[in-house]
C-alpha positions as a printed Julia matrix, in Angstrom:
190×3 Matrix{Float64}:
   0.0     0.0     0.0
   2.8     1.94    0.72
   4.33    1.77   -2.97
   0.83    2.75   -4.15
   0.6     5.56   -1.85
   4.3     6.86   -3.03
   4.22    6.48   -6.63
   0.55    7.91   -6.56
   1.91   11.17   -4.73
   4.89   11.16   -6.8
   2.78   11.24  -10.5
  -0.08   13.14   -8.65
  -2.78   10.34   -9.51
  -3.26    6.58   -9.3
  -1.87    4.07  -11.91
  -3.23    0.36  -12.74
  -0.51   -1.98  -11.06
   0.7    -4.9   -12.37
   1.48   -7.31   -9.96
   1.83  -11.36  -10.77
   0.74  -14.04   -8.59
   2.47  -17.47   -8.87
   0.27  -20.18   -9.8
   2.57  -22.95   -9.38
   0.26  -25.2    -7.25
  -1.02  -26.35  -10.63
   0.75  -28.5   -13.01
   1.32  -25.6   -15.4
   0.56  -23.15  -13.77
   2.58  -19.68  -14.29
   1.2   -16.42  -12.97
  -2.15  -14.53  -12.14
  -2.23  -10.94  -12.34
  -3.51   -9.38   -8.85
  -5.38   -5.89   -9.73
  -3.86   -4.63   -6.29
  -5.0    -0.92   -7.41
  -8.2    -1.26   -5.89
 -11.34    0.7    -4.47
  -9.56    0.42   -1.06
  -6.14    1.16   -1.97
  -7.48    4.31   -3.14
  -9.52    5.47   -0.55
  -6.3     4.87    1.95
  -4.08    7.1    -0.51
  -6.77    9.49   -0.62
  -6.68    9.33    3.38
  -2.61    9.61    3.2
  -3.35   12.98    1.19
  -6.3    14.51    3.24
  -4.81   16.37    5.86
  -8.46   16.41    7.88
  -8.21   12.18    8.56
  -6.69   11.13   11.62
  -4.4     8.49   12.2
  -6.89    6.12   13.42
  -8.95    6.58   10.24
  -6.02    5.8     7.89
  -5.23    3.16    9.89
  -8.7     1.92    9.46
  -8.37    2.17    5.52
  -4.77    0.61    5.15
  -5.93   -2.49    6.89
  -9.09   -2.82    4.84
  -6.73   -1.7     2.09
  -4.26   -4.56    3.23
  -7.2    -7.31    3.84
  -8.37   -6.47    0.13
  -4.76   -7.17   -1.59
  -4.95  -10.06    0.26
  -8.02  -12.06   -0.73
  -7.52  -11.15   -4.28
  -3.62  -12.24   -4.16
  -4.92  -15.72   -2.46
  -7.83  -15.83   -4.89
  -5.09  -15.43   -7.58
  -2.68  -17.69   -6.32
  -5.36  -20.98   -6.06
  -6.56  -20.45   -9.5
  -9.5   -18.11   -8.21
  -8.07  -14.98  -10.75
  -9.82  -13.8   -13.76
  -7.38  -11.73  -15.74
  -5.3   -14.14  -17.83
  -9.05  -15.3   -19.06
  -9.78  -12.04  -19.66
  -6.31  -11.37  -21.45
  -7.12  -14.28  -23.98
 -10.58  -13.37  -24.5
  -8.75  -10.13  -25.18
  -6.26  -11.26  -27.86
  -8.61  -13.23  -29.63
 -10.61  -10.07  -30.05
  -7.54   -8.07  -31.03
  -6.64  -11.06  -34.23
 -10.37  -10.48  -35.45
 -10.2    -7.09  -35.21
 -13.44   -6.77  -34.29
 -14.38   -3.66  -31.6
 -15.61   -4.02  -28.06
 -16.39   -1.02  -26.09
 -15.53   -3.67  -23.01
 -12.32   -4.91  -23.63
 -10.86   -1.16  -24.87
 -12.0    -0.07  -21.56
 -10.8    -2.88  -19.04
  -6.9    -3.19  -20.54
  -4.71   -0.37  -20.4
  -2.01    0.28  -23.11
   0.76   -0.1   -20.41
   0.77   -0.85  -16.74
   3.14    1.96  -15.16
   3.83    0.14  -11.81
   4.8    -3.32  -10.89
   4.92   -4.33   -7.85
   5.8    -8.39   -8.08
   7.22  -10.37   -5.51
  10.48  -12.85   -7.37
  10.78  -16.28   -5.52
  14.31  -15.8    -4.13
  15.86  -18.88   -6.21
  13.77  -19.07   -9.11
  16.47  -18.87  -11.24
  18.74  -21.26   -9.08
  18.44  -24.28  -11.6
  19.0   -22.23  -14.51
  22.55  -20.76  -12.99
  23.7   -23.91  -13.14
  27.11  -24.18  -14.83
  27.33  -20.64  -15.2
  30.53  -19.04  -14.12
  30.16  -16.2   -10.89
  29.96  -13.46  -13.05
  26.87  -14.49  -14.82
  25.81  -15.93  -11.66
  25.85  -12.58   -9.64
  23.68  -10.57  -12.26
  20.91  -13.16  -12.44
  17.84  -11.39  -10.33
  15.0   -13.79  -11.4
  13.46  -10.81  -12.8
  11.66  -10.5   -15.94
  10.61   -7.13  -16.73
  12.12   -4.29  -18.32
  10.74   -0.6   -19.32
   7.29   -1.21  -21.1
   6.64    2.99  -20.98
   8.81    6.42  -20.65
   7.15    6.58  -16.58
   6.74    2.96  -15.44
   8.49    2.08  -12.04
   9.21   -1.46  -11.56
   9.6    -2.54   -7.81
  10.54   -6.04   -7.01
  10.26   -7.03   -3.34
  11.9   -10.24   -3.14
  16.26  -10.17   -4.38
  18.73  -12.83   -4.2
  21.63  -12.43   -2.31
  24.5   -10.77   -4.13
  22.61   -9.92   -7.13
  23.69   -6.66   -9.23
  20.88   -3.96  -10.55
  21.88   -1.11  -12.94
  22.1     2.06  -11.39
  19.23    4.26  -12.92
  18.24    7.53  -11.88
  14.74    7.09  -11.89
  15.09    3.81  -10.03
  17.26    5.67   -7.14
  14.44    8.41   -6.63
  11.89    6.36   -6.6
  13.91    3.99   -4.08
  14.58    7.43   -1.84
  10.81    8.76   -2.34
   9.89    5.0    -1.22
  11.81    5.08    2.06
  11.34    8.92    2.99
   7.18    7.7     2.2
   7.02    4.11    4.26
   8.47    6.47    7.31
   5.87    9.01    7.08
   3.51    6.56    6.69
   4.43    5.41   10.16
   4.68    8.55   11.31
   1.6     9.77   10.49
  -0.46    6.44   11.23
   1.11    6.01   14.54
   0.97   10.01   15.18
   4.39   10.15   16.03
């Protein structure tokens, strides 16, 4: 909530977030995207913003906020999730170029956040044989810029693992820290 809350008060509005859900407890099974931009996410950065609410009330709204991302990652995670259905239905339209009002509407050209959690060794068995060089850059990451003001936030690293120094990446890394503090701060009324 916090990296929704920061990157919303850094761009000055809410973006959709894309943010996968492993799916590996079926044979198969890859990711679920988890639409964790939701009703309640926004009413707790609209709290965050409101200088009237008081720390109990944005306390209030970042655990229903919280609950919320929860149920729909779990829902995602046990096959519960709807938007890879919806993403095939989509491309299907797309290849018969037909139109539908719906689908324009639901899919945006580009996510501009991602907020994924990377299993720690994913990449483990494919390292294999690989001399420490390689070894050390290999993040288990798999996305790169997909639009000039996306923000790409994984939460999980492996140990010894090298990232690119970026600009943007280091302010938004800053902005992230300076905002989960005053988040604390202003929830806990220090």
């Amino acid at each position: 909530m916090t990296l929704q809350y920061t990157y919303s008060k850094n761009q000055r509005q809410s973006f959709l977030t894309y943010e996968a859900s492993m799916t590996r407890l079926f044979r198969e099974g890859h990711t679920e995207t988890v639409g964790s931009c939701t009703v309640q996410s926004f009413e707790f950065v609209r709290s965050m913003l409101d200088k009237s609410k008081t720390p109990q009330e944005r306390l209030q709204l970042l655990c229903k906020a919280c609950d919320k991302h929860q149920e729909l990652y779990k829902d995602a995670m046990c096959g519960q999730g709807v938007n890879r259905h919806l993403f095939a239905l989509y491309v299907i339209k797309r290849f018969s170029e037909e139109e539908s009002p719906f689908f324009d509407n639901i899919f945006p050209g580009t996510y501009l956040l991602f907020t994924s959690q990377t299993q720690k060794d994913q990449c483990e068995a494919d390292a294999k044989g690989l001399s420490d060089e390689v070894r050390l850059i290999i993040a288990g990451e798999g996305f790169g810029p997909v639009a000039d003001q996306w923000c790409c936030l994984q939460c999980c690293r492996r140990e010894n693992t090298l990232v690119p120094e970026q600009s943007r990446v280091q302010r938004m890394a800053n902005i992230i820290i300076i905002e989960i503090l005053f988040v604390f701060m202003v929830i806990f009324d220090f």
